[in-house]
PDB file of C-alpha atoms and ligand atoms in Angstrom:
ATOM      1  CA  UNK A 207     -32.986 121.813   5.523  1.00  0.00           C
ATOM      2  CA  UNK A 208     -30.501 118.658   6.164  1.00  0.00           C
ATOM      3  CA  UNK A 209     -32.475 116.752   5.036  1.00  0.00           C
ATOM      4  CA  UNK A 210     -33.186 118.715   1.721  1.00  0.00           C
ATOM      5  CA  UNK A 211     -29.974 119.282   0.756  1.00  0.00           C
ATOM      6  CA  UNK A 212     -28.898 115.426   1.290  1.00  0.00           C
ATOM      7  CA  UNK A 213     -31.508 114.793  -1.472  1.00  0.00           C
ATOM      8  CA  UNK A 214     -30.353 117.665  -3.920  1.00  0.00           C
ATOM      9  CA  UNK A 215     -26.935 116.026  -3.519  1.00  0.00           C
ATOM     10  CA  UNK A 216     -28.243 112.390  -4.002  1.00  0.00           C
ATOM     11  CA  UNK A 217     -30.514 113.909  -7.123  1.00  0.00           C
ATOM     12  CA  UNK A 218     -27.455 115.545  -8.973  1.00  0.00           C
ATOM     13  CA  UNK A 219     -25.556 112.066  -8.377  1.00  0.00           C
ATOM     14  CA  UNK A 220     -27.938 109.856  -9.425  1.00  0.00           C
ATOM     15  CA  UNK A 221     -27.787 112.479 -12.942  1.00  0.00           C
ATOM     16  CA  UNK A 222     -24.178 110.796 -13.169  1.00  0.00           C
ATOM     17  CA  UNK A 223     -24.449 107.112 -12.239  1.00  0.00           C
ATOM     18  CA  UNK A 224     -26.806 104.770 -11.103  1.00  0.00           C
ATOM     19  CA  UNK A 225     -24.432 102.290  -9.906  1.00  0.00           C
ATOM     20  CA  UNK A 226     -25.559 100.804  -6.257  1.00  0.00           C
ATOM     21  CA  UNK A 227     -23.150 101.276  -3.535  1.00  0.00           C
ATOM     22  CA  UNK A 228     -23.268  98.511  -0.841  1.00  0.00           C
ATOM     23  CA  UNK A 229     -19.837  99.845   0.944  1.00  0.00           C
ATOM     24  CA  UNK A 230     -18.964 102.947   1.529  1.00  0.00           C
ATOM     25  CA  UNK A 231     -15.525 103.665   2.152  1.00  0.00           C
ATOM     26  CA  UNK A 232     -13.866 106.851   3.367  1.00  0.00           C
ATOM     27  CA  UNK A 233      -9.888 106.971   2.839  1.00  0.00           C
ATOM     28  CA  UNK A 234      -7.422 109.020   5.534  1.00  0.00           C
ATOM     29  CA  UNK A 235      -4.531 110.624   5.444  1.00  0.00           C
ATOM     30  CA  UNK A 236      -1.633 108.810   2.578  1.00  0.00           C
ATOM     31  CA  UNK A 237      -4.380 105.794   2.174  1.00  0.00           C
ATOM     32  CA  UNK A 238      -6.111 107.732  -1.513  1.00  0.00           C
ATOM     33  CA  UNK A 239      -4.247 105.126  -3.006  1.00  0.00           C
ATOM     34  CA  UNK A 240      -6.965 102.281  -2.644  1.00  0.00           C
ATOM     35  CA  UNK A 241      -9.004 104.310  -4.417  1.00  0.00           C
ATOM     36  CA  UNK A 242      -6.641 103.618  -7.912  1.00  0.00           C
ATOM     37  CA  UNK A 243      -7.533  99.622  -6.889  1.00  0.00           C
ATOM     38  CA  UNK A 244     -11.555 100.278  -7.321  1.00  0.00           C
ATOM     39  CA  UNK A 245     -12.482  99.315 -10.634  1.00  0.00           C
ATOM     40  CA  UNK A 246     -14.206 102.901 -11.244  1.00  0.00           C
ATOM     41  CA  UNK A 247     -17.677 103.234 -13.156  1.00  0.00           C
ATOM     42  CA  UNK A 248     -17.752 106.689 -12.716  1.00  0.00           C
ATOM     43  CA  UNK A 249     -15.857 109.546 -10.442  1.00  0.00           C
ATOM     44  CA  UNK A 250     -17.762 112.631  -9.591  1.00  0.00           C
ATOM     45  CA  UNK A 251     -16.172 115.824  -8.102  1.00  0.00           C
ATOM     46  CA  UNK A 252     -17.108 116.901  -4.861  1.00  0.00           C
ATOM     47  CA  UNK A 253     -16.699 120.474  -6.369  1.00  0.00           C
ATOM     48  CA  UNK A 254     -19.845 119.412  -8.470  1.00  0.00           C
ATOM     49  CA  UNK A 255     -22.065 117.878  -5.869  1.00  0.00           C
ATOM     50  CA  UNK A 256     -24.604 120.189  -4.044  1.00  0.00           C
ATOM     51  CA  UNK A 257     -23.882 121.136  -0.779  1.00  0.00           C
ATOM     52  CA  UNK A 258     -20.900 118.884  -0.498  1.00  0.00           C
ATOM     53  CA  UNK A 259     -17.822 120.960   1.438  1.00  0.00           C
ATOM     54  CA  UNK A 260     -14.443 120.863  -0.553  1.00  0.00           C
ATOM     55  CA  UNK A 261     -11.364 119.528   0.660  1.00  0.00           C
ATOM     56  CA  UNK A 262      -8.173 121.880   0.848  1.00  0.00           C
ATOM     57  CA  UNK A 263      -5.711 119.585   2.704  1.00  0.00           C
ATOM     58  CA  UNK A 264      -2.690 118.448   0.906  1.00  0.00           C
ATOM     59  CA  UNK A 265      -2.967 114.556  -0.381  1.00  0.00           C
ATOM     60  CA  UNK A 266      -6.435 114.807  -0.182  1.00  0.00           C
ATOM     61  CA  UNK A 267      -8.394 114.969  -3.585  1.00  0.00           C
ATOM     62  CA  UNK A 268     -11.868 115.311  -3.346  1.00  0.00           C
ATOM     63  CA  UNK A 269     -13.828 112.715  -5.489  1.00  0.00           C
ATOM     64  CA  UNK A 270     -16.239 110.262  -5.225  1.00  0.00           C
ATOM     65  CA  UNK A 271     -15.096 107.090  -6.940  1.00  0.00           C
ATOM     66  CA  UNK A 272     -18.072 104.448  -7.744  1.00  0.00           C
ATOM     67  CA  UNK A 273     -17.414 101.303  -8.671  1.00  0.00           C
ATOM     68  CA  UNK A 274     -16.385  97.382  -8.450  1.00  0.00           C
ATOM     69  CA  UNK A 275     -13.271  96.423  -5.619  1.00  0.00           C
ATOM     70  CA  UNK A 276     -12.929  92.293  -4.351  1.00  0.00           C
ATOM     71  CA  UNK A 277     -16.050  92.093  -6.583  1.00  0.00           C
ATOM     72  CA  UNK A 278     -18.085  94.186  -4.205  1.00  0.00           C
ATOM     73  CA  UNK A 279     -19.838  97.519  -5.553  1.00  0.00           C
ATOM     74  CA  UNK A 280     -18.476 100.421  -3.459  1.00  0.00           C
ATOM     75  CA  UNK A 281     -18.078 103.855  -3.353  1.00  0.00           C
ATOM     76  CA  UNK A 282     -14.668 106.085  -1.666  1.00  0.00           C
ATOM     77  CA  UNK A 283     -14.579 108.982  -0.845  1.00  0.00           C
ATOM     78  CA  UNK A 284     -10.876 110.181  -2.126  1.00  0.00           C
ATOM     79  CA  UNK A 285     -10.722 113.148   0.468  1.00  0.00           C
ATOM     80  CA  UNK A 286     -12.373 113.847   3.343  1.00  0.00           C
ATOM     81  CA  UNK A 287     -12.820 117.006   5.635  1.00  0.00           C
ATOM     82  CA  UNK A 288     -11.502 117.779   9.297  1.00  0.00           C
ATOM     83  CA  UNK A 289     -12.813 120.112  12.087  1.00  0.00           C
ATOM     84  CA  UNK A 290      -9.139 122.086  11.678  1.00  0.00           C
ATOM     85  CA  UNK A 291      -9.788 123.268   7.915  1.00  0.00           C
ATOM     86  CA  UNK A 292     -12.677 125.466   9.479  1.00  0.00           C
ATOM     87  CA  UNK A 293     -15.335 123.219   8.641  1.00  0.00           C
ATOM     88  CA  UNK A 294     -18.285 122.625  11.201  1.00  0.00           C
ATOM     89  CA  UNK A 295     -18.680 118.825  12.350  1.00  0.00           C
ATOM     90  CA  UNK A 296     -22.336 119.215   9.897  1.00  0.00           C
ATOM     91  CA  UNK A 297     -20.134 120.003   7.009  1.00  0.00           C
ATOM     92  CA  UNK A 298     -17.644 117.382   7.194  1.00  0.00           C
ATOM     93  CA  UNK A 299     -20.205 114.632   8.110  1.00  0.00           C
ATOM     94  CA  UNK A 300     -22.551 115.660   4.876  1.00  0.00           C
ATOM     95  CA  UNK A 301     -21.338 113.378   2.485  1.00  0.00           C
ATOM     96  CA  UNK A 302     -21.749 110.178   5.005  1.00  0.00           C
ATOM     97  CA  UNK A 303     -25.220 111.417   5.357  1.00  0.00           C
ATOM     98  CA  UNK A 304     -25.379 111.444   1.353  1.00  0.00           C
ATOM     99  CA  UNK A 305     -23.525 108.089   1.050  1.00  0.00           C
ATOM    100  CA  UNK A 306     -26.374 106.317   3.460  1.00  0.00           C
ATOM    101  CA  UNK A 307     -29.217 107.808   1.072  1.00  0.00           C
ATOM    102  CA  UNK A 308     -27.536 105.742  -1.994  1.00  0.00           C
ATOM    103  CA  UNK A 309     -28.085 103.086  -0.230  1.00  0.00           C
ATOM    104  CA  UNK A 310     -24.642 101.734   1.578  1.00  0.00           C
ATOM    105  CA  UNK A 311     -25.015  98.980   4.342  1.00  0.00           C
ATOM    106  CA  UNK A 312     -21.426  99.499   6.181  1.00  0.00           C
ATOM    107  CA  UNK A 313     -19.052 101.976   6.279  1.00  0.00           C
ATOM    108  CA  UNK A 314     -15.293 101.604   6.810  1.00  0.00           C
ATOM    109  CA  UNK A 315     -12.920 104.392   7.538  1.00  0.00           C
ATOM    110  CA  UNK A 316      -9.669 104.900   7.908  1.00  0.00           C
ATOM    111  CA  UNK A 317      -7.072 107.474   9.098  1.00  0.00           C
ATOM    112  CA  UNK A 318      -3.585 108.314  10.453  1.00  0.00           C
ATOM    113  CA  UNK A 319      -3.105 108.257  13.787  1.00  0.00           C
ATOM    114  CA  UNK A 320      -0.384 109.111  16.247  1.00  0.00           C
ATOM    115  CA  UNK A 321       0.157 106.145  18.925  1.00  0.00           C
ATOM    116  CA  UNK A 322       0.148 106.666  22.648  1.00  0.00           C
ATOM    117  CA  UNK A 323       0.057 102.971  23.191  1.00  0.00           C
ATOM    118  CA  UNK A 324       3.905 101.946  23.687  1.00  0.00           C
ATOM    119  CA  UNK A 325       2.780  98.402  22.074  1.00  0.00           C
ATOM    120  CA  UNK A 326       1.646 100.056  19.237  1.00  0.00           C
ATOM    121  CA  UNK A 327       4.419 100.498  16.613  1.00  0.00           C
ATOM    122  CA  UNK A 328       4.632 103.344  13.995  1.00  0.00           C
ATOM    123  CA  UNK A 329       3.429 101.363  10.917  1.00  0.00           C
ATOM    124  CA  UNK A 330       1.130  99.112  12.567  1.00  0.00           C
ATOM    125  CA  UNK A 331      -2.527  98.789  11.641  1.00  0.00           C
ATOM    126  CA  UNK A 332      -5.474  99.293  14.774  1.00  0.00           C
ATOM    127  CA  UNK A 333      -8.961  98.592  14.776  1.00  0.00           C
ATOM    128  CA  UNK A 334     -10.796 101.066  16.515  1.00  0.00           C
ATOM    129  CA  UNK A 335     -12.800  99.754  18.861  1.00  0.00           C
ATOM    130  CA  UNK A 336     -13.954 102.574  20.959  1.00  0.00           C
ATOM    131  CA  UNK A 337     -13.597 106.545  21.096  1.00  0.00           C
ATOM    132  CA  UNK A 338     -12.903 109.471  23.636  1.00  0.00           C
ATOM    133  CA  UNK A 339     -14.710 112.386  21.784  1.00  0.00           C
ATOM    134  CA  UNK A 340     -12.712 116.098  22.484  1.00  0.00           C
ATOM    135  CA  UNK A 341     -13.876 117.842  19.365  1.00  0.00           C
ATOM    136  CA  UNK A 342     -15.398 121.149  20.706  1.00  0.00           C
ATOM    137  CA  UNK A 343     -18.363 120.616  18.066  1.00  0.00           C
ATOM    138  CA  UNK A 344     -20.926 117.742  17.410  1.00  0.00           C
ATOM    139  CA  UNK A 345     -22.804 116.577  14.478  1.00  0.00           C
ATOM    140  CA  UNK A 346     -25.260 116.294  15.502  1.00  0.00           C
ATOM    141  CA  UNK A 347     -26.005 119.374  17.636  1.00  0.00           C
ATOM    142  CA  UNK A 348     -29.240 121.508  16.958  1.00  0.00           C
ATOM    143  CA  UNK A 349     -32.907 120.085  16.062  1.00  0.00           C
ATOM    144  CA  UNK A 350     -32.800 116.710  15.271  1.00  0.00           C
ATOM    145  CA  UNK A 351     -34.213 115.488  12.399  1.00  0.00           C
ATOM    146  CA  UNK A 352     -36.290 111.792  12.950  1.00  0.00           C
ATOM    147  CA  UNK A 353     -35.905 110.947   9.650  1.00  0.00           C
ATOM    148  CA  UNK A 354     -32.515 110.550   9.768  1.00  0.00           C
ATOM    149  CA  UNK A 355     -32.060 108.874  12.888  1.00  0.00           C
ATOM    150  CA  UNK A 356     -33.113 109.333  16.796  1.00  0.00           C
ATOM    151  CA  UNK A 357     -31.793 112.743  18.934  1.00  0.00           C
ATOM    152  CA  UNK A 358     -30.223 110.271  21.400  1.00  0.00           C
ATOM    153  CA  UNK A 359     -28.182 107.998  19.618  1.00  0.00           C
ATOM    154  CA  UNK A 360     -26.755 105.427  21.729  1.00  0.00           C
ATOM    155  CA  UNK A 361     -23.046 104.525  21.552  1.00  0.00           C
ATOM    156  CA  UNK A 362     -22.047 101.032  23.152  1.00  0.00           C
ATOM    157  CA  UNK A 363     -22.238  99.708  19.904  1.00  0.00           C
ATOM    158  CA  UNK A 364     -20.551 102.395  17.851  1.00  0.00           C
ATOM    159  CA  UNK A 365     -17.459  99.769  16.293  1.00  0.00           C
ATOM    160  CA  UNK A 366     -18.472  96.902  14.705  1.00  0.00           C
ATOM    161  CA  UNK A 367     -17.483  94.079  16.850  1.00  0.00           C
ATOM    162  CA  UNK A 368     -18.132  91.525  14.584  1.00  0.00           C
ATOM    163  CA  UNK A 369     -16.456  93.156  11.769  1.00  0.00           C
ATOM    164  CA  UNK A 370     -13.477  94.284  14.193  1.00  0.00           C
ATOM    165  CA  UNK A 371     -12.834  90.528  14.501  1.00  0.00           C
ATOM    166  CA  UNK A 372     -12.929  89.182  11.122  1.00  0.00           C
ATOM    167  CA  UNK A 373     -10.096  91.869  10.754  1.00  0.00           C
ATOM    168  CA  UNK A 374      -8.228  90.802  12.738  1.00  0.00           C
ATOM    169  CA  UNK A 375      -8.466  87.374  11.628  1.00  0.00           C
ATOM    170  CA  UNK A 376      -7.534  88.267   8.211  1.00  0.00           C
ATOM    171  CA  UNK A 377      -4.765  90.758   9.521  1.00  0.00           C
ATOM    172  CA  UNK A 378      -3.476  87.749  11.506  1.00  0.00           C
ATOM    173  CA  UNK A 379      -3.616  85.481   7.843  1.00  0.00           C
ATOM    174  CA  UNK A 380      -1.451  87.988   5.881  1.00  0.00           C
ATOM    175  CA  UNK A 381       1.176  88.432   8.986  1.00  0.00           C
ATOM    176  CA  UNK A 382       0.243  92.157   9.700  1.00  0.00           C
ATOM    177  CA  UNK A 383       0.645  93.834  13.005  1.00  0.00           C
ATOM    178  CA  UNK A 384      -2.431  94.703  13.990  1.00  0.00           C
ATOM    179  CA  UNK A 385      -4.326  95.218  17.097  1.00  0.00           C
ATOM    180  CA  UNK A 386      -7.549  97.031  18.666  1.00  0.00           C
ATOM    181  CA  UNK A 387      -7.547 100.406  20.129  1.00  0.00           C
ATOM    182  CA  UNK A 388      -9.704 103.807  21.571  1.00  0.00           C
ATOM    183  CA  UNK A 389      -9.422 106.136  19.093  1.00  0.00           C
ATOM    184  CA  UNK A 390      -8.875 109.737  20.714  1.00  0.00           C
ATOM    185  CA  UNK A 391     -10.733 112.819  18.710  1.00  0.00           C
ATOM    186  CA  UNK A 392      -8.553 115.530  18.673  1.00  0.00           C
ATOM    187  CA  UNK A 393      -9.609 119.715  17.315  1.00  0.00           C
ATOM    188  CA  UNK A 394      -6.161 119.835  15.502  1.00  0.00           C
ATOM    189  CA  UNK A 395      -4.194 121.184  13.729  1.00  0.00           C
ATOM    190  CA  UNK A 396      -1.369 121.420  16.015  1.00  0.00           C
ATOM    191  CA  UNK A 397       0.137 118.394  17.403  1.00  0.00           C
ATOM    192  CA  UNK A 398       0.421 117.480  21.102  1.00  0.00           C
ATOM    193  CA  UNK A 399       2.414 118.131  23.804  1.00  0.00           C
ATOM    194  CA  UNK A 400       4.070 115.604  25.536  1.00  0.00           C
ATOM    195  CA  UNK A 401       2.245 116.725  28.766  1.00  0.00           C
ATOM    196  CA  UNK A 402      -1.199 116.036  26.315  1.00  0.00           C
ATOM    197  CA  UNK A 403       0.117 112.462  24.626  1.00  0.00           C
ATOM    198  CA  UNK A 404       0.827 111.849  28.536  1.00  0.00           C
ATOM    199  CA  UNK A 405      -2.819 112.629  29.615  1.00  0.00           C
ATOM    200  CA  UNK A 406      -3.759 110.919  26.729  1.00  0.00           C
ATOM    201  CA  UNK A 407      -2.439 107.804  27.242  1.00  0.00           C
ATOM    202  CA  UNK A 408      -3.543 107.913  31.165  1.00  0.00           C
ATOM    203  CA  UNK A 409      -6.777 108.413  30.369  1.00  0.00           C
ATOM    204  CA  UNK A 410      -6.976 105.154  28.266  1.00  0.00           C
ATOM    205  CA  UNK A 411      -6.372 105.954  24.534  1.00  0.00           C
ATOM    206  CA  UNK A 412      -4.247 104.474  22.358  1.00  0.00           C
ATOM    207  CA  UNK A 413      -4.358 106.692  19.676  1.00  0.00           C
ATOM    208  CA  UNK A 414      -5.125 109.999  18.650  1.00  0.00           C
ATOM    209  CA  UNK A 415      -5.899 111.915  15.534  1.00  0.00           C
ATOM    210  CA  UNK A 416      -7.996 114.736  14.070  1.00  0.00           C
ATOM    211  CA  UNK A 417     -11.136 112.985  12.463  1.00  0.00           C
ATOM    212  CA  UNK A 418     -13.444 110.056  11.917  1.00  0.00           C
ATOM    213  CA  UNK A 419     -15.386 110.579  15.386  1.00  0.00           C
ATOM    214  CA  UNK A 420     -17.711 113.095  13.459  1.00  0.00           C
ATOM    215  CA  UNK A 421     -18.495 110.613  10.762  1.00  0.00           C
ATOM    216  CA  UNK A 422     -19.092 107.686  13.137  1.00  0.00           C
ATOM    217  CA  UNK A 423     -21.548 109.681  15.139  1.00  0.00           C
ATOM    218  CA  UNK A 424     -23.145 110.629  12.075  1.00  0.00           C
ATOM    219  CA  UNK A 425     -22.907 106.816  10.687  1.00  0.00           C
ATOM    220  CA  UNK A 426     -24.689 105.673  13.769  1.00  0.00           C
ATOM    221  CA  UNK A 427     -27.218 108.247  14.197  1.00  0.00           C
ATOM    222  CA  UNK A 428     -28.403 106.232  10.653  1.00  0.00           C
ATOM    223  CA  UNK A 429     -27.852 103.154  11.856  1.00  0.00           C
ATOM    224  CA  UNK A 430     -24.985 102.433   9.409  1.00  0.00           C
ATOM    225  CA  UNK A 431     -22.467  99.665  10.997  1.00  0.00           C
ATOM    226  CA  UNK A 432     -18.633 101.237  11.025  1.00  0.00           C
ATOM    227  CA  UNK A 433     -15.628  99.615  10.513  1.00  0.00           C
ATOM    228  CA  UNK A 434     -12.457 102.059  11.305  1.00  0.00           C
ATOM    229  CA  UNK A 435      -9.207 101.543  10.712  1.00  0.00           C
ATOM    230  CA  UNK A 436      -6.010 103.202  11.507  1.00  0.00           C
ATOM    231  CA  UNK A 437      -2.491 103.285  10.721  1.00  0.00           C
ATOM    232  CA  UNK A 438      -0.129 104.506  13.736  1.00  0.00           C
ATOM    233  CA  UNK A 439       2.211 106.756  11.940  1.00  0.00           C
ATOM    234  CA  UNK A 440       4.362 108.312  14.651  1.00  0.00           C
ATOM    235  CA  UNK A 441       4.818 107.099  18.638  1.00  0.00           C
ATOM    236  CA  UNK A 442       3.585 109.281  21.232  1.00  0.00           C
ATOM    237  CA  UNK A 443       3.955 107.419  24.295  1.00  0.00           C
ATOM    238  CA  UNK A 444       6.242 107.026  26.025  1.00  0.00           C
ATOM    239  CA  UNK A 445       7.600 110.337  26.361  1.00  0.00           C
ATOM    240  CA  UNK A 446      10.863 109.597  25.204  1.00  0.00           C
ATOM    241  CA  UNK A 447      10.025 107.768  22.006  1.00  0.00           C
ATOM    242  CA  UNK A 448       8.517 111.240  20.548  1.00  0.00           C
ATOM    243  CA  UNK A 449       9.586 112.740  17.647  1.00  0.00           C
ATOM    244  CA  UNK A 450       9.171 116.235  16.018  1.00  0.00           C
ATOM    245  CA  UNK A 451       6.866 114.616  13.585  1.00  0.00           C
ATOM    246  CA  UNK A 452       5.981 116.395  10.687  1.00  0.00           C
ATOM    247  CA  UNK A 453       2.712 115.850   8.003  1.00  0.00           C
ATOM    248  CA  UNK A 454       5.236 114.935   5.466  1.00  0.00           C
ATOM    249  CA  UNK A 455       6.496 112.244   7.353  1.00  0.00           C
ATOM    250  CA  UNK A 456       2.401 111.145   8.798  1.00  0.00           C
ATOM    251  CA  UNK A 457       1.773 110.600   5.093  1.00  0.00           C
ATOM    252  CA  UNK A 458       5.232 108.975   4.293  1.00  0.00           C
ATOM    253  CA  UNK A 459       4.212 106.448   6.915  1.00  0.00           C
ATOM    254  CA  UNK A 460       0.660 105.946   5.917  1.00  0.00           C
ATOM    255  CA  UNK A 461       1.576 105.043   1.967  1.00  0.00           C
ATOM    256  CA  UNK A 462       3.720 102.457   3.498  1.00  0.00           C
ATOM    257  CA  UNK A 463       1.383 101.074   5.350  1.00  0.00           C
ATOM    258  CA  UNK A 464      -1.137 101.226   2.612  1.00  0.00           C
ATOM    259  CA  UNK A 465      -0.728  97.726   1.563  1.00  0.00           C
ATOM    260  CA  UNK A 466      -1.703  96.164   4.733  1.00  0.00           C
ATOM    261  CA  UNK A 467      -4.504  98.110   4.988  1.00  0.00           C
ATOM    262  CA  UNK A 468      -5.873  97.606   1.136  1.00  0.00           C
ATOM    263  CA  UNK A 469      -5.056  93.331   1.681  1.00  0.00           C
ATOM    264  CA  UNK A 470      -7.508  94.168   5.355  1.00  0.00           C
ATOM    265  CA  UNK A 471     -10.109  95.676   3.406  1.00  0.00           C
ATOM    266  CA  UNK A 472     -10.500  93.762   0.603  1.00  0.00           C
ATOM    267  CA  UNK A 473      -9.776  90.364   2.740  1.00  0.00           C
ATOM    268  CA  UNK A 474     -13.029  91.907   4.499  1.00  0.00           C
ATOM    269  CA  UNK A 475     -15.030  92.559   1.170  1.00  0.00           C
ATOM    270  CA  UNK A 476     -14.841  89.029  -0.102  1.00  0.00           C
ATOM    271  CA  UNK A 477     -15.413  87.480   2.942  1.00  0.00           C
ATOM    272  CA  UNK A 478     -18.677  89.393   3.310  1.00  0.00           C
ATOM    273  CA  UNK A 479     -19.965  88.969  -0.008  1.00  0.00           C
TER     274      UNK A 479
HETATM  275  N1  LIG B 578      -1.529 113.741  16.858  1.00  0.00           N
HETATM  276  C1  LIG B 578      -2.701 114.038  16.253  1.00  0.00           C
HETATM  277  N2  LIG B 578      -3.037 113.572  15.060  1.00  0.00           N
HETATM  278  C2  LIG B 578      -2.178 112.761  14.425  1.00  0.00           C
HETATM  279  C3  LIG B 578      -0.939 112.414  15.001  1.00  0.00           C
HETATM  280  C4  LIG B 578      -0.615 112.926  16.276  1.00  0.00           C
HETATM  281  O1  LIG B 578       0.461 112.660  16.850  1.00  0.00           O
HETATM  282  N3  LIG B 578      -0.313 111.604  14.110  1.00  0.00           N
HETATM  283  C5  LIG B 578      -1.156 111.455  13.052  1.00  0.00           C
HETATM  284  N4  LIG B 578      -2.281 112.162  13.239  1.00  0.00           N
END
């Protein structure tokens, strides 16, 4: 059935542009913006794609955008889903598994996250190097389907090392704070307490947010290499630093950091060619 609908949504796309993705790029929370940098060939709807969920969170529009960005054909996904809006982890992980069918070699992500790393500043960018999965649902769960990858997936290699470090390098070029970090998955859509961002931060994350983990585990269930990025919009660790933090002020923090993020990415794309 998966596998069906993946090529009923890949059909009524390829009805609307035959432009060749090699990047696929999924934008967070306040980081749509990049997607005004692409130069488009063609924007579909998620609304109009089969079987594709629709997104109801504020700042998030839900479109595909295809087209040229650092003289690379990609594609973004302006919008994406989380576990918290209701959606199962299947639902929100769809369109990667669509994006992979038009034929995308890498995918890079990225998100807001809060920080429970007390070197990690609000504002600064992290490369996700690892992940503590606490999402109560998986992908991946039920029969698995070999045509789309194996039922055991292994993860040592779930964060592109290679790409993680060319990052950084270009991150260290432009002067941007940046750093590596476990990325903690997170049910949402409350916040922590500071007894959680505590545990947290014992147990060896350095940030934490509500998404991406479901789309990496479907990414490399296909074999697709990841790239994830976040910005650290609010500090959760130590306890004192918190803040009542509000979404308003997790997007606020994200545009700003925007910048840093779009010179990462499309330092990245030219370099890879
Ligand atoms: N917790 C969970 N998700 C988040 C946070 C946070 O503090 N900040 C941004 N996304």
């Amino acid at each position: 059935m998966l596998f069906g609908h993946i090529q009923e949504a890949l059909q009524y796309i390829q009805t609307r542009t035959d432009f060749q993705p090699r990047y696929g790029i999924i934008l967070g929370t306040g980081l749509s913006g990049l997607a005004a940098e692409i130069e488009a060939v063609a924007a579909i709807d998620y609304r109009d794609v089969p079987h594709f969920p629709v997104s109801t969170v504020q700042s998030h529009k839900g479109n595909l955008v295809f087209g040229m960005l650092a003289g690379q054909p990609v594609v973004a996904m302006a919008g994406r889903f989380h576990y918290y809006e209701g959606y199962t982890a299947k639902e929100i992980t769809f369109p990667v598994r669509v994006l992979k069918f038009l034929g995308i070699e890498r995918l890079f992500i990225s998100n807001a996250a809060g920080s429970t790393n007390p070197d990690i500043e609000a504002g600064d960018i992290v490369f996700i190097r690892d992940h503590i999965n606490t999402q109560p649902d998986n992908p991946l769960r039920g029969p698995n389907d070999e045509r789309l990858g194996p039922r055991f997936p292994d993860m040592l290699h779930a964060y592109d090392r290679a790409l993680n470090a060319r990052g950084l390098e270009i991150a260290r070029r432009h002067g941007i704070r940046a750093h590596e970090g476990v990325y903690l998955a997170l049910q949402g859509p409350n916040l922590e307490t500071p007894a959680e961002y505590r545990y947290f931060h014992i147990i060896g994350a350095d940030l934490v947010g509500m998404s991406t983990v479901p789309e990496v585990l479907v990414a490399r269930h296909m074999g697709l290499p990841v790239l994830a990025l976040s910005v650290a919009t609010n500090k959760c660790y130590p306890i004192e630093e918190i803040r009542e933090t509000t979404v308003e002020e997790v997007i606020a923090v994200a545009q700003s950091a925007e910048p840093k993020m779009r010179q990462i990415v499309t330092g990245l794309l030219e370099e890879l060619g």
